[in-house]
Amino acid sequence: MLVFLALGWSSKPVADDPAVLKQLVIDFFRGIERKDTVALRRLTTADFVLYEEGLVWNNDSGFANIRRNLPFFVRYTLSEFVLHGDVNSGDARWMNHADFVFDDTVIRSFDWVESATFRKTAEGWKINFLSVARRAGFVAPRYDTVRFAREHYEKRIVRFRREPLSQGGIIFLGNSLTEYGDWKKLLGDPGVVNRGIAADNSFGMLERLEEVIARRPKELFIEAGINDVAQGIPTGRIVANLLVMMGRVKLACPGVRIYVCSVLPTNADARVEYPEVAGKNGVVEELDGVLKAAVEEGGGVYVDLKGMVRDADGNLDRRYAAADGLHLSPAGYAVWAGLIGRIREGR
């Protein structure tokens, strides 16, 4: 079953506010992500039914299907909502992209066209009917993972493969901000593994995640997003990729502690060497807001470095920035390492 397995209750509603219906749909799919059958039942009517390409599901059969397919991880990205609501009923249609991970490493993605009807009950708005259909002829966009530094990327991958396989340590996964940090020195731990690659984006990190998983880290620090922003990758897609990373690692490495760093702004100096990312601090701000909530909901730790290295105008503070306006100076890395130390100590 593709929706229950491809396998929250919303705020008090205003009778004719379509935004309430949209939130109800979002809460429903977040409930599937969390396998929260109590919430899913609360969000739907007693006679709720789902039609899916010739199959008919209700809550009981859907929940049974979820249990049969455990363990798995899924992240939904909903978009293009069209909604209508009156006093007692409503309807909506939208697009849905889902990434599933089964058995630690089996990854499947789906795109659907979906619609729903809603009913106003004594307990508030609920979903009464849901219809799901494959999005025919749709090919999800692919984004070049090494658009800016292909040769460097390939050299780093070769180097990673040559390193001895150590397990149970600390790994940093990210782009140039991660690569340029001397994490062994910054954390005072010679066993720290640096898996940063300059110019990489979240798609590239997903593609090379198996090498990270093979090391069975006890702590994983993920830093990603600014190169995605530079390429115009949608905020929802970036967050979904990061959550898929978290889900895959958590399934394969029980007990791992995952930290996700905020995406950092740039300053005016970035216009010279990195014009593709300059002036996009508004996008970064929006991304970080969504990312923080998603990471914490997913059981990770959000590392708010941005709040410590930006100036009063929301730009990367030159006290902590490299001359290029994008990367960090030694002072910036000292702030980052200090923040990590306090978080790990519970302060």
Short mmCIF file of C-alpha atoms in Angstrom, two decimals:
data_model
loop_
_atom_site.label_atom_id
_atom_site.label_comp_id
_atom_site.label_asym_id
_atom_site.label_seq_id
_atom_site.Cartn_x
_atom_site.Cartn_y
_atom_site.Cartn_z
CA MET A 1 0.00 0.00 0.00
CA LEU A 2 1.67 3.15 -1.21
CA VAL A 3 0.29 5.75 1.18
CA PHE A 4 0.02 3.83 4.44
CA LEU A 5 3.20 2.00 3.29
CA ALA A 6 4.59 2.17 -0.31
CA LEU A 7 5.07 0.42 0.82
CA GLY A 8 -1.05 16.22 16.24
CA TRP A 9 -4.31 16.91 16.00
CA SER A 10 -4.57 20.29 14.25
CA SER A 11 -5.48 23.54 15.98
CA LYS A 12 -9.13 24.39 16.67
CA PRO A 13 -10.62 24.99 13.20
CA VAL A 14 -12.30 28.02 11.73
CA ALA A 15 -15.32 26.71 9.84
CA ASP A 16 -14.50 28.03 6.36
CA ASP A 17 -10.70 28.43 6.56
CA PRO A 18 -8.99 26.25 3.89
CA ALA A 19 -5.69 26.53 5.77
CA VAL A 20 -7.21 24.32 8.49
CA LEU A 21 -7.87 21.60 5.92
CA LYS A 22 -4.33 21.83 4.58
CA GLN A 23 -2.92 21.41 8.07
CA LEU A 24 -5.17 18.42 8.60
CA VAL A 25 -3.65 16.73 5.53
CA ILE A 26 -0.12 17.58 6.67
CA ASP A 27 -0.83 16.20 10.15
CA PHE A 28 -2.20 13.01 8.61
CA PHE A 29 0.98 12.30 6.65
CA ARG A 30 3.18 13.26 9.58
CA GLY A 31 1.21 10.66 11.54
CA ILE A 32 2.14 8.01 8.97
CA GLU A 33 5.79 9.08 9.20
CA ARG A 34 5.70 8.61 12.97
CA LYS A 35 3.57 5.42 12.70
CA ASP A 36 1.22 7.16 15.14
CA THR A 37 -1.99 5.20 14.63
CA VAL A 38 -3.69 6.94 17.54
CA ALA A 39 -3.25 10.33 15.85
CA LEU A 40 -4.29 8.95 12.46
CA ARG A 41 -7.52 7.60 13.88
CA ARG A 42 -8.17 10.92 15.60
CA LEU A 43 -7.69 12.82 12.34
CA THR A 44 -10.19 10.71 10.37
CA THR A 45 -13.88 9.88 10.58
CA ALA A 46 -15.08 6.49 11.78
CA ASP A 47 -16.04 5.58 8.20
CA PHE A 48 -12.81 6.88 6.66
CA VAL A 49 -11.80 5.10 3.45
CA LEU A 50 -8.83 5.38 1.10
CA TYR A 51 -9.00 4.43 -2.60
CA GLU A 52 -5.68 3.53 -4.16
CA GLU A 53 -5.43 2.18 -7.69
CA GLY A 54 -8.07 -0.49 -7.26
CA LEU A 55 -7.45 -1.11 -3.55
CA VAL A 56 -9.74 0.03 -0.74
CA TRP A 57 -8.32 0.66 2.72
CA ASN A 58 -9.79 1.75 6.01
CA ASN A 59 -7.89 2.59 9.19
CA ASP A 60 -7.82 -0.97 10.50
CA SER A 61 -6.44 -2.52 7.31
CA GLY A 62 -4.03 0.37 6.80
CA PHE A 63 -2.65 0.13 10.33
CA ALA A 64 -2.20 -3.63 9.95
CA ASN A 65 -0.21 -3.01 6.79
CA ILE A 66 2.04 -0.55 8.59
CA ARG A 67 2.77 -3.12 11.31
CA ARG A 68 3.54 -5.83 8.74
CA ASN A 69 6.19 -3.69 7.04
CA LEU A 70 8.11 -2.45 10.09
CA PRO A 71 10.82 -1.28 10.33
CA PHE A 72 10.75 1.45 7.71
CA PHE A 73 11.27 5.18 7.35
CA VAL A 74 9.25 7.52 5.17
CA ARG A 75 9.20 11.24 4.49
CA TYR A 76 6.42 12.97 2.53
CA THR A 77 6.76 16.28 0.68
CA LEU A 78 3.36 17.83 -0.09
CA SER A 79 2.88 20.66 -2.59
CA GLU A 80 0.51 22.44 -4.99
CA PHE A 81 -2.51 22.45 -2.68
CA VAL A 82 -5.90 23.52 -4.00
CA LEU A 83 -8.48 23.72 -1.20
CA HIS A 84 -12.09 24.64 -0.57
CA GLY A 85 -14.10 24.61 2.62
CA ASP A 86 -17.49 25.75 3.76
CA VAL A 87 -19.20 25.45 7.11
CA ASN A 88 -19.57 21.66 7.27
CA SER A 89 -17.51 20.13 4.45
CA GLY A 90 -14.42 20.65 2.37
CA ASP A 91 -12.23 19.18 -0.34
CA ALA A 92 -8.61 19.41 -1.42
CA ARG A 93 -6.16 18.15 -4.00
CA TRP A 94 -2.36 18.22 -3.95
CA MET A 95 0.85 16.56 -5.14
CA ASN A 96 2.79 14.18 -2.89
CA HIS A 97 6.39 12.96 -3.18
CA ALA A 98 7.53 10.22 -0.79
CA ASP A 99 10.90 8.65 -0.02
CA PHE A 100 10.81 5.25 1.69
CA VAL A 101 13.66 3.32 3.29
CA PHE A 102 13.16 -0.41 4.02
CA ASP A 103 15.59 -2.81 5.68
CA ASP A 104 18.10 -0.01 6.29
CA THR A 105 19.14 0.45 2.65
CA VAL A 106 16.31 -0.25 0.19
CA ILE A 107 15.20 3.17 -1.05
CA ARG A 108 12.08 3.78 -3.10
CA SER A 109 10.48 7.05 -4.16
CA PHE A 110 6.96 7.71 -5.40
CA ASP A 111 4.98 10.64 -6.78
CA TRP A 112 1.21 10.80 -6.48
CA VAL A 113 -1.76 13.00 -7.30
CA GLU A 114 -4.05 12.97 -4.27
CA SER A 115 -7.39 14.37 -3.18
CA ALA A 116 -9.51 14.29 -0.05
CA THR A 117 -12.87 15.24 1.34
CA PHE A 118 -13.44 16.58 4.86
CA ARG A 119 -16.33 16.54 7.26
CA LYS A 120 -17.04 18.86 10.18
CA THR A 121 -17.90 16.74 13.24
CA ALA A 122 -18.67 17.55 16.85
CA GLU A 123 -14.95 17.02 17.54
CA GLY A 124 -13.82 19.30 14.71
CA TRP A 125 -12.65 18.77 11.13
CA LYS A 126 -11.75 15.25 10.03
CA ILE A 127 -10.68 13.54 6.82
CA ASN A 128 -13.50 11.42 5.44
CA PHE A 129 -12.08 10.17 2.14
CA LEU A 130 -8.65 10.02 0.49
CA SER A 131 -7.84 9.12 -3.11
CA VAL A 132 -4.34 8.29 -4.35
CA ALA A 133 -3.10 7.84 -7.93
CA ARG A 134 0.37 7.53 -9.41
CA ARG A 135 1.52 10.68 -11.18
CA ALA A 136 1.73 9.38 -14.76
CA GLY A 137 4.67 10.53 -16.84
CA PHE A 138 6.17 12.48 -13.96
CA VAL A 139 9.92 12.33 -13.50
CA ALA A 140 11.16 13.86 -10.26
CA PRO A 141 13.82 16.50 -10.91
CA ARG A 142 17.42 15.48 -10.40
CA TYR A 143 20.01 17.95 -9.24
CA ASP A 144 23.71 17.70 -10.06
CA THR A 145 25.42 16.59 -6.86
CA VAL A 146 28.85 17.90 -7.84
CA ARG A 147 27.98 20.87 -10.00
CA PHE A 148 30.82 23.07 -8.81
CA ALA A 149 33.81 20.76 -8.16
CA ARG A 150 33.53 17.37 -9.87
CA GLU A 151 37.25 16.52 -9.84
CA HIS A 152 37.56 17.40 -6.15
CA TYR A 153 34.50 15.30 -5.33
CA GLU A 154 35.94 12.23 -7.04
CA LYS A 155 39.29 12.63 -5.28
CA ARG A 156 37.59 12.81 -1.90
CA ILE A 157 35.56 9.67 -2.58
CA VAL A 158 38.74 7.78 -3.53
CA ARG A 159 40.40 8.97 -0.33
CA PHE A 160 37.44 7.87 1.80
CA ARG A 161 37.55 4.36 0.32
CA ARG A 162 41.22 4.01 1.20
CA GLU A 163 40.80 4.91 4.86
CA PRO A 164 40.63 2.05 7.41
CA LEU A 165 37.11 1.13 8.49
CA SER A 166 36.61 2.21 12.09
CA GLN A 167 33.28 1.96 13.89
CA GLY A 168 31.58 3.52 16.87
CA GLY A 169 33.09 6.99 16.60
CA ILE A 170 32.12 10.51 15.59
CA ILE A 171 31.49 11.42 11.95
CA PHE A 172 30.97 14.81 10.35
CA LEU A 173 29.02 14.70 7.06
CA GLY A 174 28.67 17.81 4.97
CA ASN A 175 29.96 20.18 2.31
CA SER A 176 32.95 22.56 2.31
CA LEU A 177 32.04 24.02 5.70
CA THR A 178 32.51 20.55 7.14
CA GLU A 179 35.51 19.60 5.00
CA TYR A 180 37.52 22.69 5.95
CA GLY A 181 37.13 22.07 9.69
CA ASP A 182 39.98 20.33 11.50
CA TRP A 183 37.58 18.35 13.63
CA LYS A 184 40.15 16.09 15.24
CA LYS A 185 41.82 19.18 16.68
CA LEU A 186 38.66 21.16 17.31
CA LEU A 187 37.09 18.33 19.35
CA GLY A 188 40.33 16.98 20.76
CA ASP A 189 39.54 13.53 19.40
CA PRO A 190 41.95 11.85 16.94
CA GLY A 191 39.27 9.34 15.96
CA VAL A 192 36.86 11.87 14.41
CA VAL A 193 36.03 11.08 10.76
CA ASN A 194 35.53 14.01 8.36
CA ARG A 195 33.18 13.27 5.48
CA GLY A 196 32.83 16.78 4.15
CA ILE A 197 33.12 17.41 0.40
CA ALA A 198 33.27 20.94 -0.95
CA ALA A 199 30.39 21.79 -3.32
CA ASP A 200 28.31 18.73 -2.36
CA ASN A 201 24.58 19.06 -1.83
CA SER A 202 22.02 16.93 0.01
CA PHE A 203 21.52 14.61 -2.98
CA GLY A 204 25.23 13.84 -3.10
CA MET A 205 25.32 13.13 0.62
CA LEU A 206 22.43 10.71 0.25
CA GLU A 207 24.28 8.89 -2.52
CA ARG A 208 27.39 8.40 -0.36
CA LEU A 209 25.60 7.73 2.93
CA GLU A 210 26.29 3.99 2.89
CA GLU A 211 29.97 4.58 3.57
CA VAL A 212 28.98 6.57 6.64
CA ILE A 213 26.52 3.90 7.80
CA ALA A 214 29.17 1.18 7.42
CA ARG A 215 31.16 2.93 10.15
CA ARG A 216 28.25 2.61 12.60
CA PRO A 217 28.81 6.03 14.22
CA LYS A 218 27.76 6.69 17.78
CA GLU A 219 27.43 10.39 16.91
CA LEU A 220 26.76 11.88 13.48
CA PHE A 221 26.94 15.60 12.70
CA ILE A 222 25.20 16.60 9.46
CA GLU A 223 25.74 19.99 7.83
CA ALA A 224 24.12 20.63 4.45
CA GLY A 225 21.89 22.98 2.51
CA ILE A 226 23.75 26.03 1.27
CA ASN A 227 24.74 24.40 -2.04
CA ASP A 228 21.15 23.22 -2.47
CA VAL A 229 20.01 26.81 -1.97
CA ALA A 230 22.57 27.94 -4.57
CA GLN A 231 21.05 25.51 -7.08
CA GLY A 232 17.48 26.57 -6.38
CA ILE A 233 16.46 23.22 -4.89
CA PRO A 234 13.11 23.69 -3.08
CA THR A 235 13.19 24.03 0.69
CA GLY A 236 10.86 21.07 1.18
CA ARG A 237 13.09 18.84 -0.92
CA ILE A 238 16.20 19.84 1.06
CA VAL A 239 14.53 19.12 4.39
CA ALA A 240 13.14 15.82 3.10
CA ASN A 241 16.63 14.73 1.99
CA LEU A 242 18.07 15.52 5.40
CA LEU A 243 15.30 13.61 7.15
CA VAL A 244 15.83 10.62 4.87
CA MET A 245 19.51 10.69 5.89
CA MET A 246 18.49 10.72 9.54
CA GLY A 247 16.00 7.91 9.04
CA ARG A 248 18.43 5.64 7.20
CA VAL A 249 21.15 6.12 9.80
CA LYS A 250 18.80 5.59 12.73
CA LEU A 251 17.47 2.35 11.23
CA ALA A 252 20.98 0.98 10.59
CA CYS A 253 22.69 2.31 13.72
CA PRO A 254 20.49 1.86 16.81
CA GLY A 255 21.39 4.31 19.57
CA VAL A 256 23.16 6.78 17.28
CA ARG A 257 22.86 10.43 18.25
CA ILE A 258 22.29 12.68 15.23
CA TYR A 259 22.98 16.40 15.18
CA VAL A 260 21.92 18.63 12.26
CA CYS A 261 23.51 22.05 11.90
CA SER A 262 21.60 25.11 10.82
CA VAL A 263 22.27 26.41 7.32
CA LEU A 264 24.42 29.53 7.56
CA PRO A 265 23.82 32.86 5.86
CA THR A 266 26.40 34.61 3.70
CA ASN A 267 27.49 38.24 3.61
CA ALA A 268 28.06 40.75 0.80
CA ASP A 269 31.60 39.45 0.15
CA ALA A 270 30.09 36.26 -1.31
CA ARG A 271 29.01 38.17 -4.42
CA VAL A 272 32.56 38.01 -5.80
CA GLU A 273 33.30 34.26 -5.65
CA TYR A 274 29.88 32.77 -5.02
CA PRO A 275 27.24 34.90 -6.79
CA GLU A 276 24.90 31.90 -7.05
CA VAL A 277 24.33 31.95 -3.27
CA ALA A 278 24.75 35.65 -2.51
CA GLY A 279 21.57 37.49 -1.56
CA LYS A 280 19.67 34.32 -0.60
CA ASN A 281 19.67 34.77 3.17
CA GLY A 282 15.88 34.99 3.11
CA VAL A 283 15.73 31.48 1.66
CA VAL A 284 18.23 30.31 4.29
CA GLU A 285 16.07 31.80 7.04
CA GLU A 286 12.97 30.02 5.73
CA LEU A 287 14.87 26.74 5.36
CA ASP A 288 16.24 26.87 8.89
CA GLY A 289 12.81 27.47 10.36
CA VAL A 290 11.41 24.35 8.70
CA LEU A 291 14.56 22.34 9.35
CA LYS A 292 14.64 22.99 13.10
CA ALA A 293 11.10 21.76 13.61
CA ALA A 294 11.57 18.73 11.36
CA VAL A 295 14.86 17.63 12.95
CA GLU A 296 13.54 17.89 16.48
CA GLU A 297 10.33 16.08 15.55
CA GLY A 298 12.46 13.36 13.96
CA GLY A 299 14.43 12.78 17.15
CA GLY A 300 17.57 14.65 16.16
CA VAL A 301 19.38 17.57 17.77
CA TYR A 302 19.28 20.89 15.95
CA VAL A 303 22.54 22.84 16.25
CA ASP A 304 21.72 26.53 15.91
CA LEU A 305 25.11 27.80 14.79
CA LYS A 306 23.49 30.46 12.64
CA GLY A 307 22.26 32.30 15.71
CA MET A 308 25.84 32.64 16.94
CA VAL A 309 27.64 33.73 13.77
CA ARG A 310 25.26 36.20 12.13
CA ASP A 311 25.29 39.94 12.63
CA ALA A 312 22.45 42.28 13.52
CA ASP A 313 21.32 42.36 9.88
CA GLY A 314 21.15 38.58 9.57
CA ASN A 315 24.31 38.24 7.48
CA LEU A 316 27.34 36.10 8.23
CA ASP A 317 29.30 38.19 10.72
CA ARG A 318 32.70 39.16 9.32
CA ARG A 319 34.23 38.36 12.72
CA TYR A 320 33.56 34.70 12.00
CA ALA A 321 33.64 34.66 8.19
CA ALA A 322 36.38 33.88 5.72
CA ALA A 323 37.18 36.62 3.21
CA ASP A 324 34.90 34.98 0.61
CA GLY A 325 31.76 35.72 2.66
CA LEU A 326 30.59 32.10 2.58
CA HIS A 327 33.01 30.00 4.61
CA LEU A 328 34.11 30.28 8.22
CA SER A 329 37.31 31.71 9.64
CA PRO A 330 39.24 29.99 12.46
CA ALA A 331 37.21 32.12 14.87
CA GLY A 332 34.01 30.79 13.29
CA TYR A 333 35.13 27.20 13.68
CA ALA A 334 36.02 27.89 17.32
CA VAL A 335 32.44 29.08 17.91
CA TRP A 336 31.06 26.00 16.17
CA ALA A 337 33.22 23.59 18.15
CA GLY A 338 32.37 25.35 21.41
CA LEU A 339 28.66 25.07 20.67
CA ILE A 340 29.01 21.36 19.88
CA GLY A 341 30.89 20.82 23.13
CA ARG A 342 28.17 22.49 25.18
CA ILE A 343 25.40 20.55 23.45
CA ARG A 344 27.17 17.22 23.94
CA GLU A 345 27.62 18.04 27.64
CA GLY A 346 23.94 18.90 27.94
CA ARG A 347 24.49 22.60 28.56
#
